[in-house]
Short mmCIF file of C-alpha atoms in Angstrom, two decimals:
data_model
loop_
_atom_site.label_atom_id
_atom_site.label_comp_id
_atom_site.label_asym_id
_atom_site.label_seq_id
_atom_site.Cartn_x
_atom_site.Cartn_y
_atom_site.Cartn_z
CA ILE A 1 -30.93 32.03 -44.26
CA GLY A 2 -28.57 34.23 -42.21
CA ILE A 3 -31.19 34.99 -39.56
CA GLU A 4 -32.13 31.33 -39.13
CA MET A 5 -28.48 30.26 -38.93
CA VAL A 6 -27.82 32.80 -36.16
CA ARG A 7 -30.85 31.63 -34.20
CA ILE A 8 -29.95 27.93 -34.34
CA LYS A 9 -26.42 28.80 -33.16
CA LYS A 10 -27.71 30.46 -29.99
CA ASP A 11 -25.66 29.69 -26.85
CA THR A 12 -22.77 28.20 -28.83
CA PRO A 13 -19.08 29.20 -28.56
CA GLU A 14 -19.10 30.24 -32.24
CA MET A 15 -21.97 32.67 -31.67
CA LYS A 16 -20.30 34.18 -28.63
CA TYR A 17 -17.05 34.71 -30.56
CA TYR A 18 -18.54 36.08 -33.78
CA SER A 19 -21.56 38.00 -32.42
CA THR A 20 -20.02 41.49 -32.48
CA LYS A 21 -18.41 40.86 -35.87
CA LEU A 22 -21.75 39.76 -37.29
CA LEU A 23 -23.40 42.85 -35.85
CA ASP A 24 -20.78 45.14 -37.41
CA SER A 25 -21.36 43.40 -40.73
CA ALA A 26 -25.12 43.92 -40.45
CA LEU A 27 -24.66 47.63 -39.77
CA ASP A 28 -22.25 48.00 -42.71
CA LEU A 29 -24.55 46.32 -45.24
CA ASP A 30 -26.57 48.28 -47.77
CA GLY A 31 -29.60 47.27 -49.81
CA VAL A 32 -27.77 46.96 -53.14
CA GLY A 33 -28.52 43.55 -54.63
CA PHE A 34 -30.96 42.64 -51.84
CA PRO A 35 -32.59 39.36 -53.02
CA LEU A 36 -36.22 39.63 -54.05
CA LYS A 37 -38.45 37.35 -56.09
CA GLU A 38 -37.68 37.63 -59.79
CA ASP A 39 -41.32 37.92 -60.82
CA GLU A 40 -42.00 40.89 -58.54
CA ILE A 41 -41.12 44.50 -59.28
CA PHE A 42 -40.34 46.91 -56.44
CA ASP A 43 -39.32 50.53 -56.44
CA GLU A 44 -36.31 51.78 -54.46
CA ASP A 45 -38.36 52.76 -51.41
CA GLN A 46 -39.99 49.32 -51.18
CA ILE A 47 -36.62 47.61 -51.52
CA LYS A 48 -35.21 49.82 -48.76
CA VAL A 49 -38.14 49.00 -46.44
CA ALA A 50 -37.71 45.26 -47.09
CA PHE A 51 -33.95 45.43 -46.56
CA ASP A 52 -34.23 47.48 -43.35
CA SER A 53 -36.77 44.98 -42.02
CA TRP A 54 -34.46 42.08 -42.83
CA ARG A 55 -31.42 43.80 -41.30
CA LEU A 56 -33.33 44.67 -38.12
CA SER A 57 -34.47 41.05 -37.80
CA PHE A 58 -30.88 39.90 -38.33
CA MET A 59 -29.65 42.26 -35.59
CA ILE A 60 -32.39 41.06 -33.22
CA ALA A 61 -31.39 37.43 -33.85
CA ILE A 62 -27.79 38.29 -32.91
CA CYS A 63 -28.87 40.31 -29.89
CA THR A 64 -31.16 37.64 -28.45
CA SER A 65 -28.49 34.98 -29.01
CA GLU A 66 -25.87 36.84 -26.97
CA PRO A 67 -27.73 39.60 -25.07
CA ASP A 68 -25.07 40.30 -22.44
CA VAL A 69 -22.37 40.88 -25.05
CA ILE A 70 -24.48 42.70 -27.63
CA PHE A 71 -26.40 45.06 -25.33
CA LYS A 72 -23.12 46.29 -23.85
CA TYR A 73 -21.52 46.56 -27.29
CA LEU A 74 -24.44 48.50 -28.79
CA LEU A 75 -24.71 50.99 -25.93
CA GLU A 76 -20.97 51.64 -25.82
CA ASN A 77 -20.87 52.25 -29.56
CA PHE A 78 -24.06 54.31 -29.47
CA ILE A 79 -22.07 56.84 -27.46
CA LYS A 80 -18.66 56.49 -29.10
CA GLN A 81 -19.33 55.75 -32.78
CA ASP A 82 -20.09 58.37 -35.41
CA TRP A 83 -23.27 56.60 -36.50
CA SER A 84 -25.91 58.28 -38.64
CA VAL A 85 -29.28 59.10 -37.08
CA PRO A 86 -31.10 56.30 -39.01
CA THR A 87 -28.50 53.80 -37.77
CA ARG A 88 -28.90 55.00 -34.19
CA ILE A 89 -32.68 54.68 -34.49
CA GLN A 90 -32.36 51.14 -35.83
CA VAL A 91 -29.94 50.21 -33.02
CA LEU A 92 -32.40 51.52 -30.41
CA THR A 93 -35.22 49.62 -32.10
CA CYS A 94 -33.12 46.46 -32.01
CA ILE A 95 -32.56 46.89 -28.26
CA GLY A 96 -36.25 47.43 -27.54
CA LEU A 97 -37.57 44.56 -29.66
CA SER A 98 -34.84 42.21 -28.41
CA CYS A 99 -35.95 42.94 -24.85
CA ARG A 100 -39.52 42.08 -25.78
CA GLU A 101 -38.43 38.75 -27.26
CA LEU A 102 -36.19 37.91 -24.31
CA CYS A 103 -39.12 38.61 -21.96
CA GLY A 104 -41.32 36.17 -23.87
CA LYS A 105 -43.37 38.65 -25.91
CA GLU A 106 -44.17 37.78 -29.51
CA ASP A 107 -43.66 40.15 -32.44
CA LYS A 108 -44.70 38.27 -35.57
CA PHE A 109 -43.28 40.84 -37.99
CA ILE A 110 -39.70 39.82 -37.11
CA TRP A 111 -38.16 37.62 -39.80
CA GLY A 112 -36.59 34.18 -39.33
CA LYS A 113 -38.28 32.94 -36.15
CA THR A 114 -40.20 30.05 -37.70
CA ASN A 115 -39.18 26.78 -39.38
CA LEU A 116 -35.80 26.76 -37.64
CA ASP A 117 -35.76 22.95 -37.74
CA LYS A 118 -35.51 23.08 -41.53
CA ALA A 119 -32.42 25.28 -41.35
CA ALA A 120 -30.74 23.18 -38.66
CA GLY A 121 -28.84 20.00 -39.39
CA LYS A 122 -30.74 16.77 -38.89
CA LYS A 123 -30.35 14.89 -35.63
CA LEU A 124 -32.09 12.09 -33.81
CA PRO A 125 -35.42 12.98 -32.20
CA GLY A 126 -35.87 13.43 -28.49
CA PRO A 127 -33.31 12.07 -26.03
CA GLY A 128 -31.66 9.82 -28.64
CA HIS A 129 -29.32 12.59 -29.78
CA ASP A 130 -27.97 13.14 -26.27
CA LEU A 131 -27.63 9.40 -25.72
CA PHE A 132 -25.47 9.04 -28.80
CA LEU A 133 -23.33 12.03 -27.77
CA ASN A 134 -22.80 10.46 -24.34
CA LEU A 135 -22.44 6.91 -25.62
CA ASP A 136 -18.92 6.57 -24.24
CA LEU A 137 -19.81 7.79 -20.75
CA GLY A 138 -20.83 5.37 -18.03
CA HIS A 139 -24.37 5.77 -16.66
CA GLY A 140 -24.54 7.62 -13.37
CA GLN A 141 -20.94 8.83 -13.58
CA ASP A 142 -19.76 12.40 -13.26
CA GLN A 143 -20.16 13.96 -16.71
CA THR A 144 -17.00 16.02 -16.23
CA LYS A 145 -14.81 12.91 -16.17
CA LYS A 146 -12.76 11.79 -19.16
CA ILE A 147 -14.25 9.33 -21.65
CA VAL A 148 -13.80 5.83 -20.28
CA ASP A 149 -13.17 2.60 -22.17
CA ILE A 150 -15.97 0.05 -22.01
CA ASP A 151 -16.09 -3.35 -23.65
CA GLN A 152 -17.69 -3.89 -27.02
CA GLU A 153 -20.68 -5.77 -25.63
CA ASN A 154 -21.70 -2.86 -23.40
CA ARG A 155 -21.25 -0.43 -26.28
CA GLU A 156 -23.59 -2.48 -28.45
CA THR A 157 -26.13 -2.70 -25.61
CA GLN A 158 -26.09 1.07 -25.17
CA LEU A 159 -26.44 1.52 -28.93
CA VAL A 160 -29.59 -0.63 -28.94
CA GLU A 161 -30.96 1.29 -25.93
CA ALA A 162 -30.33 4.57 -27.74
CA PHE A 163 -32.34 3.36 -30.74
CA GLU A 164 -35.15 2.00 -28.57
CA SER A 165 -35.37 5.24 -26.57
CA VAL A 166 -36.55 7.06 -29.69
CA GLY A 167 -38.82 4.26 -30.86
CA ILE A 168 -36.49 2.88 -33.55
CA GLY A 169 -36.14 -0.87 -34.15
CA LYS A 170 -38.66 -2.02 -31.58
CA GLY A 171 -41.92 -1.17 -33.28
CA LYS A 172 -43.51 0.08 -30.06
CA VAL A 173 -46.30 2.65 -30.00
CA VAL A 174 -45.65 5.63 -27.79
CA ARG A 175 -48.82 6.96 -26.17
CA LYS A 176 -48.92 10.70 -25.63
CA SER A 177 -50.59 11.83 -22.44
CA ARG A 178 -53.71 13.95 -22.99
CA LYS A 179 -52.65 16.14 -20.05
CA LEU A 180 -49.30 16.83 -21.70
CA ALA A 181 -51.07 17.78 -24.91
CA ILE A 182 -53.36 20.17 -23.00
CA ASP A 183 -50.40 21.70 -21.12
CA LYS A 184 -48.52 22.23 -24.38
CA LYS A 185 -51.59 23.84 -25.97
CA SER A 186 -51.89 26.14 -22.95
CA ARG A 187 -48.22 27.14 -23.16
CA ASP A 188 -48.50 27.76 -26.90
CA SER A 189 -51.58 29.91 -26.26
CA GLU A 190 -49.72 31.99 -23.67
CA LEU A 191 -46.83 32.53 -26.06
CA ALA A 192 -49.21 33.49 -28.85
CA GLN A 193 -50.81 36.11 -26.63
CA GLY A 194 -47.40 37.60 -25.84
CA LYS A 195 -47.52 36.91 -22.11
CA THR A 196 -44.39 37.54 -20.09
CA MET A 197 -42.63 34.22 -19.50
CA HIS A 198 -38.90 34.65 -18.89
CA THR A 199 -38.62 35.99 -15.35
CA SER A 200 -34.87 35.31 -15.11
CA PHE A 201 -34.10 37.92 -17.78
CA ILE A 202 -36.76 40.28 -16.44
CA ASN A 203 -35.42 40.28 -12.89
CA LYS A 204 -31.66 40.02 -13.47
CA LYS A 205 -30.76 41.59 -16.82
CA LEU A 206 -33.58 43.95 -17.73
CA PRO A 207 -33.10 46.46 -14.86
CA PRO A 208 -29.36 47.12 -15.54
CA LEU A 209 -30.14 47.70 -19.23
CA TYR A 210 -33.00 50.05 -18.35
CA TYR A 211 -30.88 52.04 -15.89
CA THR A 212 -28.06 52.31 -18.45
CA LEU A 213 -30.44 53.75 -21.05
CA SER A 214 -31.84 56.16 -18.48
CA ALA A 215 -28.33 57.24 -17.42
CA ILE A 216 -27.39 57.95 -21.05
CA TRP A 217 -30.51 60.09 -21.45
CA GLN A 218 -29.92 62.00 -18.22
CA GLU A 219 -26.26 62.61 -19.07
CA VAL A 220 -27.07 63.92 -22.54
CA ASN A 221 -29.75 66.23 -21.12
CA SER A 222 -27.38 67.56 -18.48
CA GLN A 223 -25.01 68.66 -21.25
CA THR A 224 -27.67 70.14 -23.53
CA TYR A 225 -29.85 71.82 -20.87
CA GLY A 226 -32.73 69.41 -21.37
CA ALA A 227 -32.66 69.49 -25.18
CA GLY A 228 -31.59 65.85 -25.56
CA PHE A 229 -29.42 64.76 -28.47
CA ASN A 230 -28.42 67.64 -30.70
CA VAL A 231 -28.14 66.26 -34.24
CA GLY A 232 -29.59 69.12 -36.22
CA THR A 233 -32.98 68.86 -37.90
CA LEU A 234 -33.31 65.20 -36.93
CA SER A 235 -32.88 65.82 -33.20
CA GLU A 236 -36.56 65.43 -32.36
CA TYR A 237 -36.79 62.13 -34.24
CA LEU A 238 -33.86 60.66 -32.32
CA ASN A 239 -34.96 62.05 -28.94
CA SER A 240 -38.55 60.88 -29.27
CA HIS A 241 -37.41 57.42 -30.41
CA PHE A 242 -34.96 57.14 -27.50
CA LEU A 243 -37.81 57.88 -25.05
CA ASP A 244 -40.07 55.40 -26.84
CA ILE A 245 -37.46 52.64 -26.50
CA LEU A 246 -36.76 53.53 -22.87
CA THR A 247 -40.44 53.15 -22.03
CA MET A 248 -40.66 49.98 -24.14
CA VAL A 249 -37.85 48.42 -22.09
CA TYR A 250 -39.64 49.56 -18.92
CA SER A 251 -42.92 47.97 -20.06
CA CYS A 252 -41.14 44.62 -20.46
CA GLY A 253 -40.80 44.53 -16.68
CA VAL A 254 -44.52 45.15 -16.00
CA PRO A 255 -45.90 43.71 -13.81
CA SER A 256 -43.43 41.11 -12.51
CA CYS A 257 -39.96 42.70 -12.29
CA ILE A 258 -38.69 42.79 -8.72
CA GLU A 259 -37.19 46.25 -9.28
CA LEU A 260 -40.27 47.74 -10.90
CA VAL A 261 -40.90 50.32 -8.17
CA ASP A 262 -37.41 51.84 -8.50
CA MET A 263 -37.65 51.64 -12.30
CA SER A 264 -41.00 53.46 -12.13
CA ILE A 265 -39.56 56.26 -9.99
CA GLU A 266 -36.72 56.60 -12.51
CA LEU A 267 -39.19 56.76 -15.40
CA ILE A 268 -41.29 59.39 -13.64
CA ALA A 269 -38.15 61.52 -13.18
CA VAL A 270 -37.23 61.18 -16.87
CA LEU A 271 -40.73 62.00 -18.14
CA SER A 272 -41.26 64.85 -15.70
CA GLY A 273 -37.89 66.37 -16.61
CA GLN A 274 -38.74 66.20 -20.31
CA LEU A 275 -42.11 67.86 -19.76
CA GLN A 276 -40.34 70.63 -17.87
CA ALA A 277 -37.97 71.08 -20.82
CA ILE A 278 -40.90 71.24 -23.25
CA ARG A 279 -42.63 73.80 -21.05
CA THR A 280 -39.46 75.90 -20.74
CA HIS A 281 -39.00 76.04 -24.52
CA ALA A 282 -42.65 76.92 -25.11
CA GLY A 283 -41.73 79.87 -27.32
CA ASP A 284 -40.02 77.59 -29.84
CA GLU A 285 -41.72 75.29 -32.32
CA PHE A 286 -43.69 72.75 -30.29
CA PRO A 287 -41.91 69.34 -30.26
CA ARG A 288 -44.98 67.27 -31.10
CA LEU A 289 -43.13 63.94 -31.53
CA LEU A 290 -41.27 64.35 -28.25
CA PHE A 291 -44.43 65.31 -26.38
CA LYS A 292 -46.22 62.30 -27.87
CA ALA A 293 -43.39 60.02 -26.66
CA VAL A 294 -43.71 61.44 -23.12
CA VAL A 295 -47.49 60.95 -23.08
CA ASN A 296 -47.04 57.38 -24.32
CA GLY A 297 -44.51 56.78 -21.54
CA ILE A 298 -47.01 57.97 -18.93
CA ARG A 299 -49.66 55.72 -20.48
CA LEU A 300 -47.38 52.69 -20.18
CA LEU A 301 -46.60 53.62 -16.59
CA LEU A 302 -50.32 53.55 -15.75
CA THR A 303 -51.24 50.40 -17.72
CA ASP A 304 -51.64 47.05 -15.88
CA ASN A 305 -49.42 48.34 -13.09
CA GLU A 306 -51.77 48.64 -10.10
CA ARG A 307 -49.49 46.90 -7.61
CA THR A 308 -46.56 49.22 -8.35
CA LEU A 309 -48.77 52.31 -8.40
CA SER A 310 -50.12 51.45 -4.96
CA VAL A 311 -46.55 51.49 -3.63
CA LEU A 312 -45.72 54.72 -5.46
CA ARG A 313 -48.66 56.39 -3.73
CA SER A 314 -46.62 56.41 -0.52
CA THR A 315 -43.08 56.69 -1.93
CA ALA A 316 -43.27 59.04 -4.93
CA MET A 317 -46.42 61.13 -4.52
CA LEU A 318 -44.55 64.44 -4.87
CA GLU A 319 -42.92 63.33 -8.14
CA ILE A 320 -46.27 62.17 -9.54
CA SER A 321 -47.88 65.46 -8.49
CA MET A 322 -45.21 67.44 -10.36
CA LEU A 323 -45.63 65.24 -13.42
CA THR A 324 -49.41 65.77 -13.38
CA GLU A 325 -49.21 69.53 -12.90
CA THR A 326 -46.65 70.01 -15.67
CA LEU A 327 -48.67 67.94 -18.12
CA ALA A 328 -51.86 69.85 -17.22
CA HIS A 329 -50.07 73.19 -17.75
CA ILE A 330 -48.89 72.19 -21.24
CA VAL A 331 -52.34 70.88 -22.18
CA ASN A 332 -53.94 74.16 -21.06
CA GLU A 333 -51.66 76.00 -23.48
CA SER A 334 -53.44 74.17 -26.34
CA PRO A 335 -50.42 72.67 -28.12
CA PRO A 336 -50.77 71.96 -31.87
CA LEU A 337 -51.75 68.29 -31.71
CA GLU A 338 -53.79 66.07 -34.00
CA GLU A 339 -57.21 65.00 -32.76
CA THR A 340 -56.11 61.47 -31.86
CA GLU A 341 -53.15 62.89 -29.92
CA LYS A 342 -55.40 65.33 -28.08
CA THR A 343 -57.74 62.50 -27.11
CA MET A 344 -54.87 60.32 -25.89
CA THR A 345 -53.33 63.19 -23.91
CA ALA A 346 -56.66 64.07 -22.27
CA MET A 347 -57.23 60.44 -21.32
CA VAL A 348 -53.74 60.08 -19.81
CA LEU A 349 -54.10 63.34 -17.89
CA GLN A 350 -57.47 62.21 -16.55
CA GLN A 351 -55.93 58.92 -15.41
CA LEU A 352 -53.07 60.75 -13.70
CA GLN A 353 -55.41 63.14 -11.91
CA GLY A 354 -57.69 60.29 -10.88
CA TYR A 355 -54.70 58.42 -9.45
CA LEU A 356 -53.31 61.54 -7.76
CA TYR A 357 -56.57 62.53 -6.09
CA ASN A 358 -57.78 58.94 -5.64
CA ILE A 359 -60.91 59.55 -7.70
#
């Protein structure tokens, strides 16, 4: 019920005040005593997977309720806190999936997004609730004014109007427009297909978040000579996941973000720099996960992005040429990839070369 309660408290003063405290509590929880159905038996690994999924969904609910506060809080603590690698990976995942939800994309595996009406307290349908809340305010008056005294007769009249506005006590049949029903069906269909809907977040809040993530990555690489986060044997897992989330946040802006061209140039610089680092450390064990994350980033850059790519042809052709040449050089060295990864890499390289040489 915790996830649903957070979601129905979105945009409330309580949520704004307690959001960071709730997030800290989520990160401190463990899976001991995690509630499961009594008639089902799970081993420890299955319980951990279920708990991690629940906790991630809980964090996403908090993040999407207060994105400005939580994004800043997570990124600041990602740098400062002594979090474990699994916690850092889950925090990055929370950021990426929260961005997708805030942009209007649908991820059905996230818990607690349905049946919110059952978790919320009951209230009058439609405009009746607002009418009762504003019962003491005069019609047409400035809503910021103090509550005014009105005589009992007017109060009773407004009470009757409030009931009648929601179809109570008058026995009238409310006819629903067929056009409204079609429009609603169309909107529901768009949401179900995961189409981008929320342009306010995409244009105003997504770019600063993306640039902050990119700046963190660039700063870390400048201190480690292109090696990314140095956390021992788990370094490649964290670095590849960071790049995956960076490109996921970027993809949330495709194709409608007004800063997409500058974001694309930034992404090209990040991906090209990482390919250079992989090429430089060719004598070491090949970082397959990191290379896969870079290839996936290039794929997202080239997908459904024709308008931006047409602009980049005149503004960032040198950067794209360097990206293409470095990727081609690594591919020619026959890195140890699985067959599916080889196929994906070859396809992405072919797309890049076709774009570069206008094939």
